[in-house]
PDB file of N, CA and C in Angstrom:
ATOM      1  N   UNK A   1       2.520 -15.803  17.102  1.00 77.00           N
ATOM      2  CA  UNK A   1       3.789 -15.812  16.429  1.00 77.00           C
ATOM      3  C   UNK A   1       4.886 -15.581  17.461  1.00 77.00           C
ATOM      4  N   UNK A   2       6.012 -16.221  17.274  1.00 83.00           N
ATOM      5  CA  UNK A   2       7.153 -16.049  18.181  1.00 83.00           C
ATOM      6  C   UNK A   2       7.943 -14.812  17.758  1.00 83.00           C
ATOM      7  N   UNK A   3       8.083 -13.872  18.691  1.00 87.00           N
ATOM      8  CA  UNK A   3       8.821 -12.637  18.415  1.00 87.00           C
ATOM      9  C   UNK A   3      10.220 -12.745  19.006  1.00 87.00           C
ATOM     10  N   UNK A   4      11.226 -12.493  18.162  1.00 90.00           N
ATOM     11  CA  UNK A   4      12.612 -12.474  18.617  1.00 90.00           C
ATOM     12  C   UNK A   4      13.229 -11.149  18.182  1.00 90.00           C
ATOM     13  N   UNK A   5      14.169 -10.605  18.949  1.00 92.00           N
ATOM     14  CA  UNK A   5      14.842  -9.380  18.522  1.00 92.00           C
ATOM     15  C   UNK A   5      15.444  -9.560  17.121  1.00 92.00           C
ATOM     16  N   UNK A   6      15.243  -8.548  16.285  1.00 93.00           N
ATOM     17  CA  UNK A   6      15.733  -8.594  14.909  1.00 93.00           C
ATOM     18  C   UNK A   6      14.694  -9.036  13.897  1.00 93.00           C
ATOM     19  N   UNK A   7      13.571  -9.581  14.360  1.00 93.00           N
ATOM     20  CA  UNK A   7      12.504 -10.026  13.454  1.00 93.00           C
ATOM     21  C   UNK A   7      11.881  -8.826  12.769  1.00 93.00           C
ATOM     22  N   UNK A   8      11.721  -8.898  11.456  1.00 96.00           N
ATOM     23  CA  UNK A   8      11.098  -7.821  10.677  1.00 96.00           C
ATOM     24  C   UNK A   8       9.667  -8.236  10.341  1.00 96.00           C
ATOM     25  N   UNK A   9       8.720  -7.344  10.636  1.00 96.00           N
ATOM     26  CA  UNK A   9       7.304  -7.622  10.405  1.00 96.00           C
ATOM     27  C   UNK A   9       6.679  -6.498   9.609  1.00 96.00           C
ATOM     28  N   UNK A  10       5.552  -6.818   8.945  1.00 96.00           N
ATOM     29  CA  UNK A  10       4.824  -5.802   8.195  1.00 96.00           C
ATOM     30  C   UNK A  10       3.331  -5.911   8.465  1.00 96.00           C
ATOM     31  N   UNK A  11       2.655  -4.794   8.226  1.00 95.00           N
ATOM     32  CA  UNK A  11       1.204  -4.739   8.387  1.00 95.00           C
ATOM     33  C   UNK A  11       0.549  -5.381   7.169  1.00 95.00           C
ATOM     34  N   UNK A  12      -0.648  -5.926   7.376  1.00 95.00           N
ATOM     35  CA  UNK A  12      -1.416  -6.467   6.252  1.00 95.00           C
ATOM     36  C   UNK A  12      -2.384  -5.434   5.681  1.00 95.00           C
ATOM     37  N   UNK A  13      -2.522  -4.277   6.345  1.00 94.00           N
ATOM     38  CA  UNK A  13      -3.514  -3.286   5.916  1.00 94.00           C
ATOM     39  C   UNK A  13      -2.894  -1.932   5.567  1.00 94.00           C
ATOM     40  N   UNK A  14      -1.583  -1.861   5.477  1.00 92.00           N
ATOM     41  CA  UNK A  14      -0.918  -0.607   5.161  1.00 92.00           C
ATOM     42  C   UNK A  14       0.570  -0.823   4.986  1.00 92.00           C
ATOM     43  N   UNK A  15       1.312   0.261   4.812  1.00 94.00           N
ATOM     44  CA  UNK A  15       2.746   0.140   4.558  1.00 94.00           C
ATOM     45  C   UNK A  15       3.626  -0.033   5.801  1.00 94.00           C
ATOM     46  N   UNK A  16       3.044  -0.022   6.994  1.00 95.00           N
ATOM     47  CA  UNK A  16       3.829  -0.082   8.224  1.00 95.00           C
ATOM     48  C   UNK A  16       4.724  -1.320   8.280  1.00 95.00           C
ATOM     49  N   UNK A  17       6.007  -1.083   8.618  1.00 96.00           N
ATOM     50  CA  UNK A  17       6.955  -2.164   8.858  1.00 96.00           C
ATOM     51  C   UNK A  17       7.691  -1.861  10.152  1.00 96.00           C
ATOM     52  N   UNK A  18       8.002  -2.920  10.923  1.00 97.00           N
ATOM     53  CA  UNK A  18       8.689  -2.766  12.204  1.00 97.00           C
ATOM     54  C   UNK A  18       9.784  -3.812  12.344  1.00 97.00           C
ATOM     55  N   UNK A  19      10.713  -3.525  13.267  1.00 97.00           N
ATOM     56  CA  UNK A  19      11.736  -4.484  13.678  1.00 97.00           C
ATOM     57  C   UNK A  19      11.566  -4.679  15.180  1.00 97.00           C
ATOM     58  N   UNK A  20      11.580  -5.926  15.623  1.00 95.00           N
ATOM     59  CA  UNK A  20      11.476  -6.224  17.048  1.00 95.00           C
ATOM     60  C   UNK A  20      12.824  -5.909  17.690  1.00 95.00           C
ATOM     61  N   UNK A  21      12.819  -5.007  18.671  1.00 95.00           N
ATOM     62  CA  UNK A  21      14.032  -4.624  19.387  1.00 95.00           C
ATOM     63  C   UNK A  21      14.162  -5.430  20.679  1.00 95.00           C
ATOM     64  N   UNK A  22      13.030  -5.646  21.352  1.00 94.00           N
ATOM     65  CA  UNK A  22      13.036  -6.350  22.637  1.00 94.00           C
ATOM     66  C   UNK A  22      11.789  -7.220  22.706  1.00 94.00           C
ATOM     67  N   UNK A  23      11.965  -8.452  23.192  1.00 90.00           N
ATOM     68  CA  UNK A  23      10.837  -9.360  23.335  1.00 90.00           C
ATOM     69  C   UNK A  23      11.151 -10.403  24.400  1.00 90.00           C
ATOM     70  N   UNK A  24      10.137 -10.800  25.191  1.00 87.00           N
ATOM     71  CA  UNK A  24      10.364 -11.811  26.210  1.00 87.00           C
ATOM     72  C   UNK A  24      10.379 -13.226  25.636  1.00 87.00           C
ATOM     73  N   UNK A  25      10.093 -13.358  24.349  1.00 79.00           N
ATOM     74  CA  UNK A  25       9.990 -14.680  23.739  1.00 79.00           C
ATOM     75  C   UNK A  25       8.593 -15.245  23.944  1.00 79.00           C
ATOM     76  N   UNK A  26       8.368 -16.402  23.420  1.00 77.00           N
ATOM     77  CA  UNK A  26       7.056 -17.031  23.553  1.00 77.00           C
ATOM     78  C   UNK A  26       6.105 -16.565  22.468  1.00 77.00           C
ATOM     79  N   UNK A  27       4.914 -17.113  22.513  1.00 81.00           N
ATOM     80  CA  UNK A  27       3.893 -16.798  21.516  1.00 81.00           C
ATOM     81  C   UNK A  27       3.159 -15.515  21.890  1.00 81.00           C
ATOM     82  N   UNK A  28       3.272 -14.503  21.046  1.00 89.00           N
ATOM     83  CA  UNK A  28       2.603 -13.231  21.272  1.00 89.00           C
ATOM     84  C   UNK A  28       1.845 -12.840  20.014  1.00 89.00           C
ATOM     85  N   UNK A  29       0.694 -12.205  20.190  1.00 92.00           N
ATOM     86  CA  UNK A  29      -0.125 -11.770  19.061  1.00 92.00           C
ATOM     87  C   UNK A  29       0.111 -10.289  18.808  1.00 92.00           C
ATOM     88  N   UNK A  30       0.852  -9.972  17.746  1.00 93.00           N
ATOM     89  CA  UNK A  30       1.144  -8.601  17.380  1.00 93.00           C
ATOM     90  C   UNK A  30       0.258  -8.209  16.201  1.00 93.00           C
ATOM     91  N   UNK A  31      -0.400  -7.042  16.315  1.00 95.00           N
ATOM     92  CA  UNK A  31      -1.317  -6.598  15.268  1.00 95.00           C
ATOM     93  C   UNK A  31      -1.047  -5.148  14.901  1.00 95.00           C
ATOM     94  N   UNK A  32      -1.468  -4.786  13.698  1.00 94.00           N
ATOM     95  CA  UNK A  32      -1.409  -3.410  13.221  1.00 94.00           C
ATOM     96  C   UNK A  32      -2.722  -3.121  12.498  1.00 94.00           C
ATOM     97  N   UNK A  33      -3.407  -2.085  12.926  1.00 93.00           N
ATOM     98  CA  UNK A  33      -4.692  -1.758  12.312  1.00 93.00           C
ATOM     99  C   UNK A  33      -5.762  -2.788  12.590  1.00 93.00           C
ATOM    100  N   UNK A  34      -5.600  -3.551  13.661  1.00 92.00           N
ATOM    101  CA  UNK A  34      -6.597  -4.561  14.011  1.00 92.00           C
ATOM    102  C   UNK A  34      -6.398  -5.898  13.318  1.00 92.00           C
ATOM    103  N   UNK A  35      -5.346  -6.039  12.487  1.00 94.00           N
ATOM    104  CA  UNK A  35      -5.072  -7.281  11.770  1.00 94.00           C
ATOM    105  C   UNK A  35      -3.701  -7.810  12.174  1.00 94.00           C
ATOM    106  N   UNK A  36      -3.522  -9.131  12.221  1.00 95.00           N
ATOM    107  CA  UNK A  36      -2.230  -9.699  12.609  1.00 95.00           C
ATOM    108  C   UNK A  36      -1.097  -9.249  11.678  1.00 95.00           C
ATOM    109  N   UNK A  37       0.077  -8.989  12.270  1.00 96.00           N
ATOM    110  CA  UNK A  37       1.243  -8.647  11.453  1.00 96.00           C
ATOM    111  C   UNK A  37       1.855  -9.939  10.920  1.00 96.00           C
ATOM    112  N   UNK A  38       2.572  -9.817   9.797  1.00 95.00           N
ATOM    113  CA  UNK A  38       3.171 -10.978   9.143  1.00 95.00           C
ATOM    114  C   UNK A  38       4.659 -10.717   8.909  1.00 95.00           C
ATOM    115  N   UNK A  39       5.458 -11.761   8.655  1.00 94.00           N
ATOM    116  CA  UNK A  39       6.864 -11.536   8.333  1.00 94.00           C
ATOM    117  C   UNK A  39       7.003 -10.600   7.131  1.00 94.00           C
ATOM    118  N   UNK A  40       8.059  -9.792   7.121  1.00 93.00           N
ATOM    119  CA  UNK A  40       8.240  -8.741   6.114  1.00 93.00           C
ATOM    120  C   UNK A  40       8.193  -9.256   4.680  1.00 93.00           C
ATOM    121  N   UNK A  41       8.616 -10.473   4.412  1.00 90.00           N
ATOM    122  CA  UNK A  41       8.637 -10.998   3.046  1.00 90.00           C
ATOM    123  C   UNK A  41       7.334 -11.626   2.590  1.00 90.00           C
ATOM    124  N   UNK A  42       6.370 -11.803   3.492  1.00 93.00           N
ATOM    125  CA  UNK A  42       5.103 -12.453   3.136  1.00 93.00           C
ATOM    126  C   UNK A  42       4.151 -11.498   2.430  1.00 93.00           C
ATOM    127  N   UNK A  43       3.212 -12.066   1.685  1.00 92.00           N
ATOM    128  CA  UNK A  43       2.198 -11.287   0.970  1.00 92.00           C
ATOM    129  C   UNK A  43       0.953 -11.167   1.845  1.00 92.00           C
ATOM    130  N   UNK A  44       0.410  -9.937   2.003  1.00 92.00           N
ATOM    131  CA  UNK A  44      -0.794  -9.756   2.831  1.00 92.00           C
ATOM    132  C   UNK A  44      -2.007 -10.477   2.248  1.00 92.00           C
ATOM    133  N   UNK A  45      -2.923 -10.847   3.127  1.00 90.00           N
ATOM    134  CA  UNK A  45      -4.177 -11.463   2.700  1.00 90.00           C
ATOM    135  C   UNK A  45      -5.040 -10.429   1.977  1.00 90.00           C
ATOM    136  N   UNK A  46      -5.854 -10.876   1.067  1.00 90.00           N
ATOM    137  CA  UNK A  46      -6.738  -9.988   0.292  1.00 90.00           C
ATOM    138  C   UNK A  46      -7.943  -9.556   1.115  1.00 90.00           C
ATOM    139  N   UNK A  47      -8.404  -8.330   0.901  1.00 90.00           N
ATOM    140  CA  UNK A  47      -9.650  -7.847   1.460  1.00 90.00           C
ATOM    141  C   UNK A  47      -9.616  -7.375   2.902  1.00 90.00           C
ATOM    142  N   UNK A  48      -8.446  -7.314   3.541  1.00 92.00           N
ATOM    143  CA  UNK A  48      -8.378  -6.840   4.923  1.00 92.00           C
ATOM    144  C   UNK A  48      -8.363  -5.311   4.957  1.00 92.00           C
ATOM    145  N   UNK A  49      -9.002  -4.739   5.977  1.00 90.00           N
ATOM    146  CA  UNK A  49      -9.026  -3.287   6.129  1.00 90.00           C
ATOM    147  C   UNK A  49      -8.666  -2.918   7.558  1.00 90.00           C
ATOM    148  N   UNK A  50      -8.326  -1.658   7.751  1.00 91.00           N
ATOM    149  CA  UNK A  50      -7.982  -1.152   9.075  1.00 91.00           C
ATOM    150  C   UNK A  50      -9.251  -1.063   9.918  1.00 91.00           C
ATOM    151  N   UNK A  51      -9.197  -1.595  11.129  1.00 89.00           N
ATOM    152  CA  UNK A  51     -10.335  -1.507  12.048  1.00 89.00           C
ATOM    153  C   UNK A  51     -10.501  -0.059  12.499  1.00 89.00           C
ATOM    154  N   UNK A  52     -11.745   0.395  12.629  1.00 84.00           N
ATOM    155  CA  UNK A  52     -12.023   1.780  13.037  1.00 84.00           C
ATOM    156  C   UNK A  52     -11.384   2.125  14.371  1.00 84.00           C
ATOM    157  N   UNK A  53     -11.325   1.174  15.278  1.00 83.00           N
ATOM    158  CA  UNK A  53     -10.777   1.431  16.609  1.00 83.00           C
ATOM    159  C   UNK A  53      -9.255   1.364  16.637  1.00 83.00           C
ATOM    160  N   UNK A  54      -8.631   1.044  15.508  1.00 85.00           N
ATOM    161  CA  UNK A  54      -7.172   0.903  15.457  1.00 85.00           C
ATOM    162  C   UNK A  54      -6.595   1.656  14.268  1.00 85.00           C
ATOM    163  N   UNK A  55      -7.040   2.905  14.078  1.00 84.00           N
ATOM    164  CA  UNK A  55      -6.647   3.647  12.873  1.00 84.00           C
ATOM    165  C   UNK A  55      -5.621   4.750  13.105  1.00 84.00           C
ATOM    166  N   UNK A  56      -4.944   4.760  14.275  1.00 90.00           N
ATOM    167  CA  UNK A  56      -3.881   5.739  14.491  1.00 90.00           C
ATOM    168  C   UNK A  56      -2.720   5.441  13.553  1.00 90.00           C
ATOM    169  N   UNK A  57      -1.844   6.418  13.347  1.00 92.00           N
ATOM    170  CA  UNK A  57      -0.686   6.230  12.482  1.00 92.00           C
ATOM    171  C   UNK A  57       0.562   5.925  13.294  1.00 92.00           C
ATOM    172  N   UNK A  58       1.508   5.228  12.655  1.00 94.00           N
ATOM    173  CA  UNK A  58       2.811   4.993  13.263  1.00 94.00           C
ATOM    174  C   UNK A  58       3.791   6.025  12.725  1.00 94.00           C
ATOM    175  N   UNK A  59       4.851   6.295  13.475  1.00 94.00           N
ATOM    176  CA  UNK A  59       5.822   7.316  13.097  1.00 94.00           C
ATOM    177  C   UNK A  59       7.185   6.687  12.817  1.00 94.00           C
ATOM    178  N   UNK A  60       7.810   7.098  11.729  1.00 96.00           N
ATOM    179  CA  UNK A  60       9.106   6.585  11.318  1.00 96.00           C
ATOM    180  C   UNK A  60      10.174   6.818  12.382  1.00 96.00           C
ATOM    181  N   UNK A  61      10.943   5.789  12.683  1.00 95.00           N
ATOM    182  CA  UNK A  61      12.062   5.903  13.609  1.00 95.00           C
ATOM    183  C   UNK A  61      11.687   5.927  15.075  1.00 95.00           C
ATOM    184  N   UNK A  62      10.418   5.836  15.379  1.00 95.00           N
ATOM    185  CA  UNK A  62       9.965   5.849  16.777  1.00 95.00           C
ATOM    186  C   UNK A  62       9.860   4.424  17.306  1.00 95.00           C
ATOM    187  N   UNK A  63      10.047   4.308  18.614  1.00 96.00           N
ATOM    188  CA  UNK A  63       9.931   3.013  19.281  1.00 96.00           C
ATOM    189  C   UNK A  63       8.593   2.945  20.009  1.00 96.00           C
ATOM    190  N   UNK A  64       7.942   1.801  19.894  1.00 96.00           N
ATOM    191  CA  UNK A  64       6.656   1.572  20.530  1.00 96.00           C
ATOM    192  C   UNK A  64       6.807   0.421  21.516  1.00 96.00           C
ATOM    193  N   UNK A  65       6.121   0.535  22.656  1.00 95.00           N
ATOM    194  CA  UNK A  65       6.217  -0.487  23.689  1.00 95.00           C
ATOM    195  C   UNK A  65       4.860  -0.666  24.373  1.00 95.00           C
ATOM    196  N   UNK A  66       4.702  -1.800  25.031  1.00 92.00           N
ATOM    197  CA  UNK A  66       3.482  -2.059  25.791  1.00 92.00           C
ATOM    198  C   UNK A  66       3.620  -1.421  27.174  1.00 92.00           C
ATOM    199  N   UNK A  67       2.542  -1.304  27.941  1.00 90.00           N
ATOM    200  CA  UNK A  67       2.611  -0.650  29.246  1.00 90.00           C
ATOM    201  C   UNK A  67       3.634  -1.271  30.208  1.00 90.00           C
ATOM    202  N   UNK A  68       3.881  -2.577  30.105  1.00 88.00           N
ATOM    203  CA  UNK A  68       4.843  -3.252  30.982  1.00 88.00           C
ATOM    204  C   UNK A  68       6.263  -3.252  30.402  1.00 88.00           C
ATOM    205  N   UNK A  69       6.434  -2.700  29.217  1.00 89.00           N
ATOM    206  CA  UNK A  69       7.713  -2.645  28.492  1.00 89.00           C
ATOM    207  C   UNK A  69       8.344  -4.026  28.313  1.00 89.00           C
ATOM    208  N   UNK A  70       7.493  -5.010  28.001  1.00 90.00           N
ATOM    209  CA  UNK A  70       7.989  -6.354  27.687  1.00 90.00           C
ATOM    210  C   UNK A  70       8.481  -6.416  26.252  1.00 90.00           C
ATOM    211  N   UNK A  71       7.787  -5.698  25.368  1.00 94.00           N
ATOM    212  CA  UNK A  71       8.095  -5.713  23.937  1.00 94.00           C
ATOM    213  C   UNK A  71       8.402  -4.299  23.475  1.00 94.00           C
ATOM    214  N   UNK A  72       9.393  -4.176  22.590  1.00 95.00           N
ATOM    215  CA  UNK A  72       9.733  -2.879  22.009  1.00 95.00           C
ATOM    216  C   UNK A  72       9.904  -3.059  20.506  1.00 95.00           C
ATOM    217  N   UNK A  73       9.240  -2.203  19.729  1.00 96.00           N
ATOM    218  CA  UNK A  73       9.298  -2.255  18.270  1.00 96.00           C
ATOM    219  C   UNK A  73       9.823  -0.938  17.724  1.00 96.00           C
ATOM    220  N   UNK A  74      10.641  -0.999  16.676  1.00 97.00           N
ATOM    221  CA  UNK A  74      11.142   0.182  15.983  1.00 97.00           C
ATOM    222  C   UNK A  74      10.465   0.251  14.628  1.00 97.00           C
ATOM    223  N   UNK A  75       9.806   1.375  14.331  1.00 97.00           N
ATOM    224  CA  UNK A  75       9.103   1.539  13.059  1.00 97.00           C
ATOM    225  C   UNK A  75      10.111   1.917  11.976  1.00 97.00           C
ATOM    226  N   UNK A  76      10.205   1.082  10.932  1.00 97.00           N
ATOM    227  CA  UNK A  76      11.116   1.336   9.819  1.00 97.00           C
ATOM    228  C   UNK A  76      10.385   1.880   8.594  1.00 97.00           C
ATOM    229  N   UNK A  77       9.057   1.754   8.583  1.00 96.00           N
ATOM    230  CA  UNK A  77       8.222   2.290   7.509  1.00 96.00           C
ATOM    231  C   UNK A  77       6.893   2.699   8.144  1.00 96.00           C
ATOM    232  N   UNK A  78       6.561   3.996   8.144  1.00 96.00           N
ATOM    233  CA  UNK A  78       5.332   4.438   8.813  1.00 96.00           C
ATOM    234  C   UNK A  78       4.079   4.147   7.983  1.00 96.00           C
ATOM    235  N   UNK A  79       2.942   4.223   8.648  1.00 94.00           N
ATOM    236  CA  UNK A  79       1.681   4.030   7.952  1.00 94.00           C
ATOM    237  C   UNK A  79       0.513   4.130   8.910  1.00 94.00           C
ATOM    238  N   UNK A  80      -0.668   3.826   8.393  1.00 93.00           N
ATOM    239  CA  UNK A  80      -1.893   3.876   9.187  1.00 93.00           C
ATOM    240  C   UNK A  80      -2.085   2.538   9.878  1.00 93.00           C
ATOM    241  N   UNK A  81      -2.502   2.592  11.127  1.00 92.00           N
ATOM    242  CA  UNK A  81      -2.793   1.377  11.878  1.00 92.00           C
ATOM    243  C   UNK A  81      -2.120   1.396  13.236  1.00 92.00           C
ATOM    244  N   UNK A  82      -2.904   1.254  14.285  1.00 94.00           N
ATOM    245  CA  UNK A  82      -2.389   1.210  15.645  1.00 94.00           C
ATOM    246  C   UNK A  82      -1.692  -0.124  15.887  1.00 94.00           C
ATOM    247  N   UNK A  83      -0.497  -0.080  16.489  1.00 95.00           N
ATOM    248  CA  UNK A  83       0.202  -1.305  16.860  1.00 95.00           C
ATOM    249  C   UNK A  83      -0.384  -1.817  18.171  1.00 95.00           C
ATOM    250  N   UNK A  84      -0.573  -3.134  18.271  1.00 95.00           N
ATOM    251  CA  UNK A  84      -1.144  -3.726  19.484  1.00 95.00           C
ATOM    252  C   UNK A  84      -0.500  -5.072  19.767  1.00 95.00           C
ATOM    253  N   UNK A  85      -0.379  -5.391  21.046  1.00 93.00           N
ATOM    254  CA  UNK A  85       0.167  -6.671  21.495  1.00 93.00           C
ATOM    255  C   UNK A  85      -0.881  -7.353  22.350  1.00 93.00           C
ATOM    256  N   UNK A  86      -1.304  -8.532  21.928  1.00 90.00           N
ATOM    257  CA  UNK A  86      -2.339  -9.289  22.639  1.00 90.00           C
ATOM    258  C   UNK A  86      -3.560  -8.424  22.925  1.00 90.00           C
ATOM    259  N   UNK A  87      -3.949  -7.583  21.967  1.00 89.00           N
ATOM    260  CA  UNK A  87      -5.138  -6.751  22.083  1.00 89.00           C
ATOM    261  C   UNK A  87      -4.959  -5.443  22.823  1.00 89.00           C
ATOM    262  N   UNK A  88      -3.759  -5.174  23.342  1.00 92.00           N
ATOM    263  CA  UNK A  88      -3.488  -3.934  24.073  1.00 92.00           C
ATOM    264  C   UNK A  88      -2.628  -3.029  23.195  1.00 92.00           C
ATOM    265  N   UNK A  89      -3.102  -1.788  22.988  1.00 92.00           N
ATOM    266  CA  UNK A  89      -2.384  -0.849  22.133  1.00 92.00           C
ATOM    267  C   UNK A  89      -0.992  -0.525  22.661  1.00 92.00           C
ATOM    268  N   UNK A  90      -0.037  -0.366  21.742  1.00 94.00           N
ATOM    269  CA  UNK A  90       1.325   0.015  22.100  1.00 94.00           C
ATOM    270  C   UNK A  90       1.445   1.527  22.009  1.00 94.00           C
ATOM    271  N   UNK A  91       2.203   2.110  22.915  1.00 94.00           N
ATOM    272  CA  UNK A  91       2.408   3.556  22.928  1.00 94.00           C
ATOM    273  C   UNK A  91       3.844   3.912  22.595  1.00 94.00           C
ATOM    274  N   UNK A  92       4.064   5.189  22.283  1.00 94.00           N
ATOM    275  CA  UNK A  92       5.412   5.670  22.014  1.00 94.00           C
ATOM    276  C   UNK A  92       6.267   5.510  23.263  1.00 94.00           C
ATOM    277  N   UNK A  93       7.471   5.021  23.085  1.00 92.00           N
ATOM    278  CA  UNK A  93       8.384   4.890  24.220  1.00 92.00           C
ATOM    279  C   UNK A  93       8.956   6.269  24.519  1.00 92.00           C
ATOM    280  N   UNK A  94       8.919   6.642  25.766  1.00 87.00           N
ATOM    281  CA  UNK A  94       9.422   7.942  26.193  1.00 87.00           C
ATOM    282  C   UNK A  94      10.928   7.874  26.413  1.00 87.00           C
ATOM    283  N   UNK A  95      11.623   8.930  26.010  1.00 83.00           N
ATOM    284  CA  UNK A  95      13.065   9.001  26.208  1.00 83.00           C
ATOM    285  C   UNK A  95      13.381   9.136  27.694  1.00 83.00           C
ATOM    286  N   UNK A  96      14.474   8.520  28.104  1.00 84.00           N
ATOM    287  CA  UNK A  96      14.895   8.636  29.497  1.00 84.00           C
ATOM    288  C   UNK A  96      15.541  10.013  29.687  1.00 84.00           C
ATOM    289  N   UNK A  97      15.210  10.697  30.762  1.00 86.00           N
ATOM    290  CA  UNK A  97      15.816  12.021  30.983  1.00 86.00           C
ATOM    291  C   UNK A  97      17.312  11.869  31.277  1.00 86.00           C
ATOM    292  N   UNK A  98      18.079  12.793  30.737  1.00 86.00           N
ATOM    293  CA  UNK A  98      19.512  12.810  30.986  1.00 86.00           C
ATOM    294  C   UNK A  98      19.785  13.406  32.353  1.00 86.00           C
ATOM    295  N   UNK A  99      20.861  12.981  32.992  1.00 88.00           N
ATOM    296  CA  UNK A  99      21.177  13.556  34.291  1.00 88.00           C
ATOM    297  C   UNK A  99      21.579  15.025  34.131  1.00 88.00           C
ATOM    298  N   UNK A 100      21.268  15.811  35.129  1.00 84.00           N
ATOM    299  CA  UNK A 100      21.589  17.239  35.095  1.00 84.00           C
ATOM    300  C   UNK A 100      23.102  17.424  35.193  1.00 84.00           C
ATOM    301  N   UNK A 101      23.610  18.349  34.407  1.00 77.00           N
ATOM    302  CA  UNK A 101      25.043  18.647  34.499  1.00 77.00           C
ATOM    303  C   UNK A 101      25.202  20.012  35.180  1.00 77.00           C
ATOM    304  N   UNK A 102      26.086  20.069  36.131  1.00 64.00           N
ATOM    305  CA  UNK A 102      26.263  21.303  36.894  1.00 64.00           C
ATOM    306  C   UNK A 102      27.436  22.099  36.404  1.00 64.00           C
TER     307      UNK A 102
END
């Protein structure tokens, strides 16, 4: 699926919803709970379940990114299911430290 900033996606195996904040463009495979994510308005496929290896939860208002920080997602609805890009799990984006004030 082509990811563009502003795209809203949802999980097929739980309530998780995200907004794409940053993306390099092109065809990327984004998954939640081991299943492909779909556009927010689409209906999930029947009978899908969360994969055992992808059962972590997402946190509301947190940003998730891949190790190379090519893609950044903002969670708008939390739920069960690890976010992954092309089979690699996404981690919480760390806040940049503020400069010291003297």
